[in-house]
């Protein structure tokens, strides 16, 4: 699945990036506060990679064949 859908304009794309960066930083700060620096950063990276993997395999309306999952 593409990160940006075809029908998104520049403002929506910028907002999506800003929201994602804010969420990643918030997650990292909370993880570092609870687990320590090394463990917190590692946990944040693993969670972000997991979310990106799920996002990649989720179908969206822009896919030509809606029933096909990669």
PDB file of N, CA, C and O in Angstrom:
ATOM      1  N   UNK A   1       0.842  -1.166   0.000  1.00  0.00           N
ATOM      2  CA  UNK A   1       0.000   0.000   0.000  1.00  0.00           C
ATOM      3  C   UNK A   1       0.891   1.233   0.000  1.00  0.00           C
ATOM      4  O   UNK A   1       1.864   1.318   0.740  1.00  0.00           O
ATOM      5  N   UNK A   2       0.581   2.173  -0.816  1.00  0.00           N
ATOM      6  CA  UNK A   2       1.361   3.399  -0.884  1.00  0.00           C
ATOM      7  C   UNK A   2       1.147   4.232   0.379  1.00  0.00           C
ATOM      8  O   UNK A   2       0.070   4.215   0.964  1.00  0.00           O
ATOM      9  N   UNK A   3       2.164   4.944   0.789  1.00  0.00           N
ATOM     10  CA  UNK A   3       2.054   5.782   1.986  1.00  0.00           C
ATOM     11  C   UNK A   3       1.059   6.920   1.752  1.00  0.00           C
ATOM     12  O   UNK A   3       0.292   7.271   2.619  1.00  0.00           O
ATOM     13  N   UNK A   4       1.116   7.490   0.557  1.00  0.00           N
ATOM     14  CA  UNK A   4       0.175   8.535   0.182  1.00  0.00           C
ATOM     15  C   UNK A   4      -0.790   7.989  -0.860  1.00  0.00           C
ATOM     16  O   UNK A   4      -0.379   7.362  -1.827  1.00  0.00           O
ATOM     17  N   UNK A   5      -2.070   8.250  -0.687  1.00  0.00           N
ATOM     18  CA  UNK A   5      -3.050   7.852  -1.680  1.00  0.00           C
ATOM     19  C   UNK A   5      -3.077   8.891  -2.797  1.00  0.00           C
ATOM     20  O   UNK A   5      -2.688  10.036  -2.603  1.00  0.00           O
ATOM     21  N   UNK A   6      -3.541   8.495  -3.960  1.00  0.00           N
ATOM     22  CA  UNK A   6      -3.538   9.390  -5.116  1.00  0.00           C
ATOM     23  C   UNK A   6      -4.400  10.624  -4.916  1.00  0.00           C
ATOM     24  O   UNK A   6      -4.105  11.691  -5.428  1.00  0.00           O
ATOM     25  N   UNK A   7      -5.463  10.506  -4.177  1.00  0.00           N
ATOM     26  CA  UNK A   7      -6.385  11.628  -4.047  1.00  0.00           C
ATOM     27  C   UNK A   7      -5.989  12.624  -2.953  1.00  0.00           C
ATOM     28  O   UNK A   7      -6.695  13.586  -2.717  1.00  0.00           O
ATOM     29  N   UNK A   8      -4.868  12.424  -2.276  1.00  0.00           N
ATOM     30  CA  UNK A   8      -4.420  13.335  -1.221  1.00  0.00           C
ATOM     31  C   UNK A   8      -3.729  14.547  -1.836  1.00  0.00           C
ATOM     32  O   UNK A   8      -2.960  14.425  -2.779  1.00  0.00           O
ATOM     33  N   UNK A   9      -3.985  15.732  -1.272  1.00  0.00           N
ATOM     34  CA  UNK A   9      -3.284  16.923  -1.736  1.00  0.00           C
ATOM     35  C   UNK A   9      -2.096  17.207  -0.816  1.00  0.00           C
ATOM     36  O   UNK A   9      -1.818  16.461   0.126  1.00  0.00           O
ATOM     37  N   UNK A  10      -1.376  18.283  -1.088  1.00  0.00           N
ATOM     38  CA  UNK A  10      -0.158  18.599  -0.347  1.00  0.00           C
ATOM     39  C   UNK A  10      -0.385  18.854   1.129  1.00  0.00           C
ATOM     40  O   UNK A  10       0.437  18.480   1.966  1.00  0.00           O
ATOM     41  N   UNK A  11      -1.494  19.488   1.462  1.00  0.00           N
ATOM     42  CA  UNK A  11      -1.778  19.782   2.869  1.00  0.00           C
ATOM     43  C   UNK A  11      -2.038  18.489   3.639  1.00  0.00           C
ATOM     44  O   UNK A  11      -1.551  18.311   4.763  1.00  0.00           O
ATOM     45  N   UNK A  12      -2.792  17.582   3.061  1.00  0.00           N
ATOM     46  CA  UNK A  12      -3.063  16.296   3.719  1.00  0.00           C
ATOM     47  C   UNK A  12      -1.785  15.483   3.877  1.00  0.00           C
ATOM     48  O   UNK A  12      -1.574  14.839   4.905  1.00  0.00           O
ATOM     49  N   UNK A  13      -0.925  15.517   2.869  1.00  0.00           N
ATOM     50  CA  UNK A  13       0.340  14.774   2.954  1.00  0.00           C
ATOM     51  C   UNK A  13       1.226  15.337   4.059  1.00  0.00           C
ATOM     52  O   UNK A  13       1.819  14.597   4.837  1.00  0.00           O
ATOM     53  N   UNK A  14       1.317  16.667   4.129  1.00  0.00           N
ATOM     54  CA  UNK A  14       2.117  17.298   5.184  1.00  0.00           C
ATOM     55  C   UNK A  14       1.565  16.999   6.571  1.00  0.00           C
ATOM     56  O   UNK A  14       2.315  16.753   7.510  1.00  0.00           O
ATOM     57  N   UNK A  15       0.245  17.019   6.687  1.00  0.00           N
ATOM     58  CA  UNK A  15      -0.379  16.702   7.967  1.00  0.00           C
ATOM     59  C   UNK A  15      -0.146  15.271   8.386  1.00  0.00           C
ATOM     60  O   UNK A  15       0.063  14.978   9.563  1.00  0.00           O
ATOM     61  N   UNK A  16      -0.165  14.363   7.412  1.00  0.00           N
ATOM     62  CA  UNK A  16       0.071  12.949   7.722  1.00  0.00           C
ATOM     63  C   UNK A  16       1.504  12.742   8.211  1.00  0.00           C
ATOM     64  O   UNK A  16       1.736  12.023   9.184  1.00  0.00           O
ATOM     65  N   UNK A  17       2.444  13.388   7.564  1.00  0.00           N
ATOM     66  CA  UNK A  17       3.841  13.266   7.979  1.00  0.00           C
ATOM     67  C   UNK A  17       4.037  13.868   9.368  1.00  0.00           C
ATOM     68  O   UNK A  17       4.696  13.275  10.233  1.00  0.00           O
ATOM     69  N   UNK A  18       3.464  15.048   9.607  1.00  0.00           N
ATOM     70  CA  UNK A  18       3.603  15.698  10.913  1.00  0.00           C
ATOM     71  C   UNK A  18       2.985  14.846  12.021  1.00  0.00           C
ATOM     72  O   UNK A  18       3.571  14.706  13.103  1.00  0.00           O
ATOM     73  N   UNK A  19       1.821  14.268  11.769  1.00  0.00           N
ATOM     74  CA  UNK A  19       1.176  13.422  12.775  1.00  0.00           C
ATOM     75  C   UNK A  19       1.998  12.168  13.046  1.00  0.00           C
ATOM     76  O   UNK A  19       2.139  11.752  14.203  1.00  0.00           O
ATOM     77  N   UNK A  20       2.551  11.567  12.011  1.00  0.00           N
ATOM     78  CA  UNK A  20       3.366  10.368  12.198  1.00  0.00           C
ATOM     79  C   UNK A  20       4.636  10.665  12.982  1.00  0.00           C
ATOM     80  O   UNK A  20       5.035   9.900  13.867  1.00  0.00           O
ATOM     81  N   UNK A  21       5.299  11.774  12.669  1.00  0.00           N
ATOM     82  CA  UNK A  21       6.517  12.149  13.389  1.00  0.00           C
ATOM     83  C   UNK A  21       6.190  12.426  14.856  1.00  0.00           C
ATOM     84  O   UNK A  21       6.916  11.993  15.763  1.00  0.00           O
ATOM     85  N   UNK A  22       5.094  13.134  15.122  1.00  0.00           N
ATOM     86  CA  UNK A  22       4.687  13.420  16.498  1.00  0.00           C
ATOM     87  C   UNK A  22       4.424  12.128  17.269  1.00  0.00           C
ATOM     88  O   UNK A  22       4.881  11.969  18.403  1.00  0.00           O
ATOM     89  N   UNK A  23       3.717  11.188  16.654  1.00  0.00           N
ATOM     90  CA  UNK A  23       3.404   9.925  17.334  1.00  0.00           C
ATOM     91  C   UNK A  23       4.664   9.107  17.604  1.00  0.00           C
ATOM     92  O   UNK A  23       4.793   8.503  18.677  1.00  0.00           O
ATOM     93  N   UNK A  24       5.585   9.083  16.659  1.00  0.00           N
ATOM     94  CA  UNK A  24       6.829   8.338  16.855  1.00  0.00           C
ATOM     95  C   UNK A  24       7.644   8.950  17.993  1.00  0.00           C
ATOM     96  O   UNK A  24       8.181   8.235  18.843  1.00  0.00           O
ATOM     97  N   UNK A  25       7.739  10.284  18.012  1.00  0.00           N
ATOM     98  CA  UNK A  25       8.498  10.938  19.087  1.00  0.00           C
ATOM     99  C   UNK A  25       7.840  10.726  20.446  1.00  0.00           C
ATOM    100  O   UNK A  25       8.534  10.471  21.446  1.00  0.00           O
ATOM    101  N   UNK A  26       6.529  10.813  20.510  1.00  0.00           N
ATOM    102  CA  UNK A  26       5.819  10.570  21.768  1.00  0.00           C
ATOM    103  C   UNK A  26       6.032   9.137  22.248  1.00  0.00           C
ATOM    104  O   UNK A  26       6.308   8.890  23.428  1.00  0.00           O
ATOM    105  N   UNK A  27       5.925   8.194  21.333  1.00  0.00           N
ATOM    106  CA  UNK A  27       6.158   6.792  21.668  1.00  0.00           C
ATOM    107  C   UNK A  27       7.578   6.578  22.180  1.00  0.00           C
ATOM    108  O   UNK A  27       7.800   5.880  23.177  1.00  0.00           O
ATOM    109  N   UNK A  28       8.547   7.188  21.513  1.00  0.00           N
ATOM    110  CA  UNK A  28       9.941   7.020  21.916  1.00  0.00           C
ATOM    111  C   UNK A  28      10.202   7.616  23.295  1.00  0.00           C
ATOM    112  O   UNK A  28      10.885   7.012  24.125  1.00  0.00           O
ATOM    113  N   UNK A  29       9.644   8.793  23.565  1.00  0.00           N
ATOM    114  CA  UNK A  29       9.848   9.428  24.874  1.00  0.00           C
ATOM    115  C   UNK A  29       9.241   8.577  25.981  1.00  0.00           C
ATOM    116  O   UNK A  29       9.854   8.367  27.037  1.00  0.00           O
ATOM    117  N   UNK A  30       8.033   8.066  25.766  1.00  0.00           N
ATOM    118  CA  UNK A  30       7.397   7.225  26.777  1.00  0.00           C
ATOM    119  C   UNK A  30       8.165   5.915  26.981  1.00  0.00           C
ATOM    120  O   UNK A  30       8.331   5.451  28.113  1.00  0.00           O
ATOM    121  N   UNK A  31       8.642   5.314  25.889  1.00  0.00           N
ATOM    122  CA  UNK A  31       9.389   4.068  26.004  1.00  0.00           C
ATOM    123  C   UNK A  31      10.715   4.279  26.725  1.00  0.00           C
ATOM    124  O   UNK A  31      11.110   3.464  27.557  1.00  0.00           O
ATOM    125  N   UNK A  32      11.403   5.371  26.404  1.00  0.00           N
ATOM    126  CA  UNK A  32      12.674   5.658  27.076  1.00  0.00           C
ATOM    127  C   UNK A  32      12.430   5.932  28.558  1.00  0.00           C
ATOM    128  O   UNK A  32      13.208   5.502  29.419  1.00  0.00           O
ATOM    129  N   UNK A  33      11.347   6.612  28.872  1.00  0.00           N
ATOM    130  CA  UNK A  33      11.033   6.887  30.269  1.00  0.00           C
ATOM    131  C   UNK A  33      10.722   5.635  31.064  1.00  0.00           C
ATOM    132  O   UNK A  33      11.042   5.541  32.247  1.00  0.00           O
ATOM    133  N   UNK A  34      10.114   4.670  30.435  1.00  0.00           N
ATOM    134  CA  UNK A  34       9.737   3.438  31.138  1.00  0.00           C
ATOM    135  C   UNK A  34      10.827   2.376  31.115  1.00  0.00           C
ATOM    136  O   UNK A  34      10.994   1.637  32.085  1.00  0.00           O
ATOM    137  N   UNK A  35      11.554   2.275  30.013  1.00  0.00           N
ATOM    138  CA  UNK A  35      12.481   1.156  29.836  1.00  0.00           C
ATOM    139  C   UNK A  35      13.960   1.526  29.872  1.00  0.00           C
ATOM    140  O   UNK A  35      14.805   0.642  29.920  1.00  0.00           O
ATOM    141  N   UNK A  36      14.282   2.792  29.784  1.00  0.00           N
ATOM    142  CA  UNK A  36      15.674   3.196  29.674  1.00  0.00           C
ATOM    143  C   UNK A  36      15.992   3.544  28.231  1.00  0.00           C
ATOM    144  O   UNK A  36      15.202   3.298  27.319  1.00  0.00           O
ATOM    145  N   UNK A  37      17.155   4.115  28.022  1.00  0.00           N
ATOM    146  CA  UNK A  37      17.486   4.646  26.697  1.00  0.00           C
ATOM    147  C   UNK A  37      17.595   3.548  25.649  1.00  0.00           C
ATOM    148  O   UNK A  37      16.904   3.593  24.624  1.00  0.00           O
ATOM    149  N   UNK A  38      18.434   2.568  25.878  1.00  0.00           N
ATOM    150  CA  UNK A  38      18.670   1.547  24.854  1.00  0.00           C
ATOM    151  C   UNK A  38      17.428   0.698  24.603  1.00  0.00           C
ATOM    152  O   UNK A  38      17.018   0.491  23.446  1.00  0.00           O
ATOM    153  N   UNK A  39      16.805   0.224  25.639  1.00  0.00           N
ATOM    154  CA  UNK A  39      15.609  -0.606  25.490  1.00  0.00           C
ATOM    155  C   UNK A  39      14.440   0.194  24.916  1.00  0.00           C
ATOM    156  O   UNK A  39      13.654  -0.313  24.120  1.00  0.00           O
ATOM    157  N   UNK A  40      14.310   1.452  25.315  1.00  0.00           N
ATOM    158  CA  UNK A  40      13.227   2.292  24.822  1.00  0.00           C
ATOM    159  C   UNK A  40      13.337   2.577  23.340  1.00  0.00           C
ATOM    160  O   UNK A  40      12.345   2.511  22.605  1.00  0.00           O
ATOM    161  N   UNK A  41      14.532   2.881  22.888  1.00  0.00           N
ATOM    162  CA  UNK A  41      14.736   3.125  21.458  1.00  0.00           C
ATOM    163  C   UNK A  41      14.503   1.844  20.668  1.00  0.00           C
ATOM    164  O   UNK A  41      13.857   1.856  19.614  1.00  0.00           O
ATOM    165  N   UNK A  42      15.003   0.722  21.156  1.00  0.00           N
ATOM    166  CA  UNK A  42      14.798  -0.558  20.471  1.00  0.00           C
ATOM    167  C   UNK A  42      13.315  -0.921  20.397  1.00  0.00           C
ATOM    168  O   UNK A  42      12.817  -1.361  19.358  1.00  0.00           O
ATOM    169  N   UNK A  43      12.590  -0.714  21.488  1.00  0.00           N
ATOM    170  CA  UNK A  43      11.156  -1.013  21.504  1.00  0.00           C
ATOM    171  C   UNK A  43      10.406  -0.105  20.539  1.00  0.00           C
ATOM    172  O   UNK A  43       9.503  -0.553  19.823  1.00  0.00           O
ATOM    173  N   UNK A  44      10.772   1.172  20.487  1.00  0.00           N
ATOM    174  CA  UNK A  44      10.121   2.105  19.570  1.00  0.00           C
ATOM    175  C   UNK A  44      10.353   1.697  18.117  1.00  0.00           C
ATOM    176  O   UNK A  44       9.429   1.739  17.305  1.00  0.00           O
ATOM    177  N   UNK A  45      11.573   1.312  17.810  1.00  0.00           N
ATOM    178  CA  UNK A  45      11.884   0.888  16.437  1.00  0.00           C
ATOM    179  C   UNK A  45      11.085  -0.360  16.067  1.00  0.00           C
ATOM    180  O   UNK A  45      10.530  -0.448  14.968  1.00  0.00           O
ATOM    181  N   UNK A  46      11.002  -1.314  16.968  1.00  0.00           N
ATOM    182  CA  UNK A  46      10.244  -2.538  16.684  1.00  0.00           C
ATOM    183  C   UNK A  46       8.758  -2.258  16.477  1.00  0.00           C
ATOM    184  O   UNK A  46       8.129  -2.820  15.569  1.00  0.00           O
ATOM    185  N   UNK A  47       8.194  -1.389  17.283  1.00  0.00           N
ATOM    186  CA  UNK A  47       6.770  -1.067  17.136  1.00  0.00           C
ATOM    187  C   UNK A  47       6.519  -0.334  15.824  1.00  0.00           C
ATOM    188  O   UNK A  47       5.559  -0.627  15.103  1.00  0.00           O
ATOM    189  N   UNK A  48       7.377   0.616  15.479  1.00  0.00           N
ATOM    190  CA  UNK A  48       7.210   1.347  14.219  1.00  0.00           C
ATOM    191  C   UNK A  48       7.340   0.407  13.029  1.00  0.00           C
ATOM    192  O   UNK A  48       6.552   0.479  12.080  1.00  0.00           O
ATOM    193  N   UNK A  49       8.303  -0.498  13.057  1.00  0.00           N
ATOM    194  CA  UNK A  49       8.445  -1.467  11.963  1.00  0.00           C
ATOM    195  C   UNK A  49       7.221  -2.379  11.870  1.00  0.00           C
ATOM    196  O   UNK A  49       6.776  -2.717  10.774  1.00  0.00           O
ATOM    197  N   UNK A  50       6.675  -2.779  13.002  1.00  0.00           N
ATOM    198  CA  UNK A  50       5.470  -3.605  12.993  1.00  0.00           C
ATOM    199  C   UNK A  50       4.275  -2.875  12.397  1.00  0.00           C
ATOM    200  O   UNK A  50       3.521  -3.425  11.594  1.00  0.00           O
ATOM    201  N   UNK A  51       4.104  -1.614  12.773  1.00  0.00           N
ATOM    202  CA  UNK A  51       2.983  -0.830  12.235  1.00  0.00           C
ATOM    203  C   UNK A  51       3.152  -0.610  10.738  1.00  0.00           C
ATOM    204  O   UNK A  51       2.188  -0.704   9.961  1.00  0.00           O
ATOM    205  N   UNK A  52       4.372  -0.323  10.282  1.00  0.00           N
ATOM    206  CA  UNK A  52       4.613  -0.148   8.853  1.00  0.00           C
ATOM    207  C   UNK A  52       4.367  -1.439   8.081  1.00  0.00           C
ATOM    208  O   UNK A  52       3.865  -1.416   6.953  1.00  0.00           O
ATOM    209  N   UNK A  53       4.692  -2.574   8.676  1.00  0.00           N
ATOM    210  CA  UNK A  53       4.435  -3.861   8.026  1.00  0.00           C
ATOM    211  C   UNK A  53       2.940  -4.106   7.884  1.00  0.00           C
ATOM    212  O   UNK A  53       2.460  -4.509   6.821  1.00  0.00           O
ATOM    213  N   UNK A  54       2.189  -3.850   8.935  1.00  0.00           N
ATOM    214  CA  UNK A  54       0.733  -4.010   8.865  1.00  0.00           C
ATOM    215  C   UNK A  54       0.143  -3.051   7.842  1.00  0.00           C
ATOM    216  O   UNK A  54      -0.728  -3.428   7.051  1.00  0.00           O
ATOM    217  N   UNK A  55       0.626  -1.812   7.809  1.00  0.00           N
ATOM    218  CA  UNK A  55       0.141  -0.818   6.859  1.00  0.00           C
ATOM    219  C   UNK A  55       0.425  -1.249   5.422  1.00  0.00           C
ATOM    220  O   UNK A  55      -0.385  -1.039   4.527  1.00  0.00           O
ATOM    221  N   UNK A  56       1.566  -1.873   5.200  1.00  0.00           N
ATOM    222  CA  UNK A  56       1.936  -2.309   3.853  1.00  0.00           C
ATOM    223  C   UNK A  56       0.999  -3.407   3.348  1.00  0.00           C
ATOM    224  O   UNK A  56       0.628  -3.427   2.175  1.00  0.00           O
ATOM    225  N   UNK A  57       0.600  -4.322   4.211  1.00  0.00           N
ATOM    226  CA  UNK A  57      -0.217  -5.454   3.786  1.00  0.00           C
ATOM    227  C   UNK A  57      -1.723  -5.196   3.842  1.00  0.00           C
ATOM    228  O   UNK A  57      -2.509  -6.068   3.531  1.00  0.00           O
ATOM    229  N   UNK A  58      -2.130  -4.000   4.232  1.00  0.00           N
ATOM    230  CA  UNK A  58      -3.542  -3.663   4.288  1.00  0.00           C
ATOM    231  C   UNK A  58      -3.977  -3.077   2.944  1.00  0.00           C
ATOM    232  O   UNK A  58      -3.343  -2.163   2.432  1.00  0.00           O
ATOM    233  N   UNK A  59      -5.080  -3.591   2.404  1.00  0.00           N
ATOM    234  CA  UNK A  59      -5.580  -3.083   1.123  1.00  0.00           C
ATOM    235  C   UNK A  59      -6.248  -1.728   1.322  1.00  0.00           C
ATOM    236  O   UNK A  59      -6.787  -1.431   2.381  1.00  0.00           O
ATOM    237  N   UNK A  60      -6.194  -0.903   0.296  1.00  0.00           N
ATOM    238  CA  UNK A  60      -6.876   0.382   0.342  1.00  0.00           C
ATOM    239  C   UNK A  60      -7.762   0.538  -0.895  1.00  0.00           C
ATOM    240  O   UNK A  60      -7.657  -0.240  -1.837  1.00  0.00           O
ATOM    241  N   UNK A  61      -8.632   1.533  -0.919  1.00  0.00           N
ATOM    242  CA  UNK A  61      -9.553   1.697  -2.054  1.00  0.00           C
ATOM    243  C   UNK A  61      -8.852   1.997  -3.378  1.00  0.00           C
ATOM    244  O   UNK A  61      -9.442   1.810  -4.437  1.00  0.00           O
ATOM    245  N   UNK A  62      -7.596   2.472  -3.329  1.00  0.00           N
ATOM    246  CA  UNK A  62      -6.892   2.781  -4.569  1.00  0.00           C
ATOM    247  C   UNK A  62      -6.353   1.542  -5.277  1.00  0.00           C
ATOM    248  O   UNK A  62      -5.915   1.632  -6.417  1.00  0.00           O
ATOM    249  N   UNK A  63      -6.333   0.400  -4.599  1.00  0.00           N
ATOM    250  CA  UNK A  63      -5.872  -0.830  -5.245  1.00  0.00           C
ATOM    251  C   UNK A  63      -6.833  -1.183  -6.378  1.00  0.00           C
ATOM    252  O   UNK A  63      -8.039  -1.066  -6.255  1.00  0.00           O
ATOM    253  N   UNK A  64      -6.276  -1.662  -7.479  1.00  0.00           N
ATOM    254  CA  UNK A  64      -7.122  -1.981  -8.635  1.00  0.00           C
ATOM    255  C   UNK A  64      -8.039  -3.173  -8.353  1.00  0.00           C
ATOM    256  O   UNK A  64      -9.196  -3.177  -8.725  1.00  0.00           O
ATOM    257  N   UNK A  65      -7.507  -4.165  -7.717  1.00  0.00           N
ATOM    258  CA  UNK A  65      -8.318  -5.329  -7.381  1.00  0.00           C
ATOM    259  C   UNK A  65      -8.431  -5.353  -5.864  1.00  0.00           C
ATOM    260  O   UNK A  65      -7.483  -5.675  -5.165  1.00  0.00           O
ATOM    261  N   UNK A  66      -9.582  -4.999  -5.351  1.00  0.00           N
ATOM    262  CA  UNK A  66      -9.742  -4.826  -3.906  1.00  0.00           C
ATOM    263  C   UNK A  66      -9.599  -6.140  -3.145  1.00  0.00           C
ATOM    264  O   UNK A  66      -9.270  -6.157  -1.978  1.00  0.00           O
ATOM    265  N   UNK A  67      -9.874  -7.273  -3.801  1.00  0.00           N
ATOM    266  CA  UNK A  67      -9.811  -8.554  -3.118  1.00  0.00           C
ATOM    267  C   UNK A  67      -8.427  -9.149  -3.031  1.00  0.00           C
ATOM    268  O   UNK A  67      -8.229 -10.156  -2.382  1.00  0.00           O
ATOM    269  N   UNK A  68      -7.442  -8.547  -3.658  1.00  0.00           N
ATOM    270  CA  UNK A  68      -6.098  -9.112  -3.676  1.00  0.00           C
ATOM    271  C   UNK A  68      -5.271  -8.475  -2.568  1.00  0.00           C
ATOM    272  O   UNK A  68      -5.166  -7.271  -2.467  1.00  0.00           O
ATOM    273  N   UNK A  69      -4.717  -9.313  -1.718  1.00  0.00           N
ATOM    274  CA  UNK A  69      -3.825  -8.868  -0.650  1.00  0.00           C
ATOM    275  C   UNK A  69      -2.440  -9.373  -0.973  1.00  0.00           C
ATOM    276  O   UNK A  69      -2.265 -10.533  -1.341  1.00  0.00           O
ATOM    277  N   UNK A  70      -1.454  -8.513  -0.832  1.00  0.00           N
ATOM    278  CA  UNK A  70      -0.077  -8.923  -1.158  1.00  0.00           C
ATOM    279  C   UNK A  70       0.414  -9.983  -0.228  1.00  0.00           C
ATOM    280  O   UNK A  70       0.244 -10.038   0.898  1.00  0.00           O
TER     281      UNK A  70
END
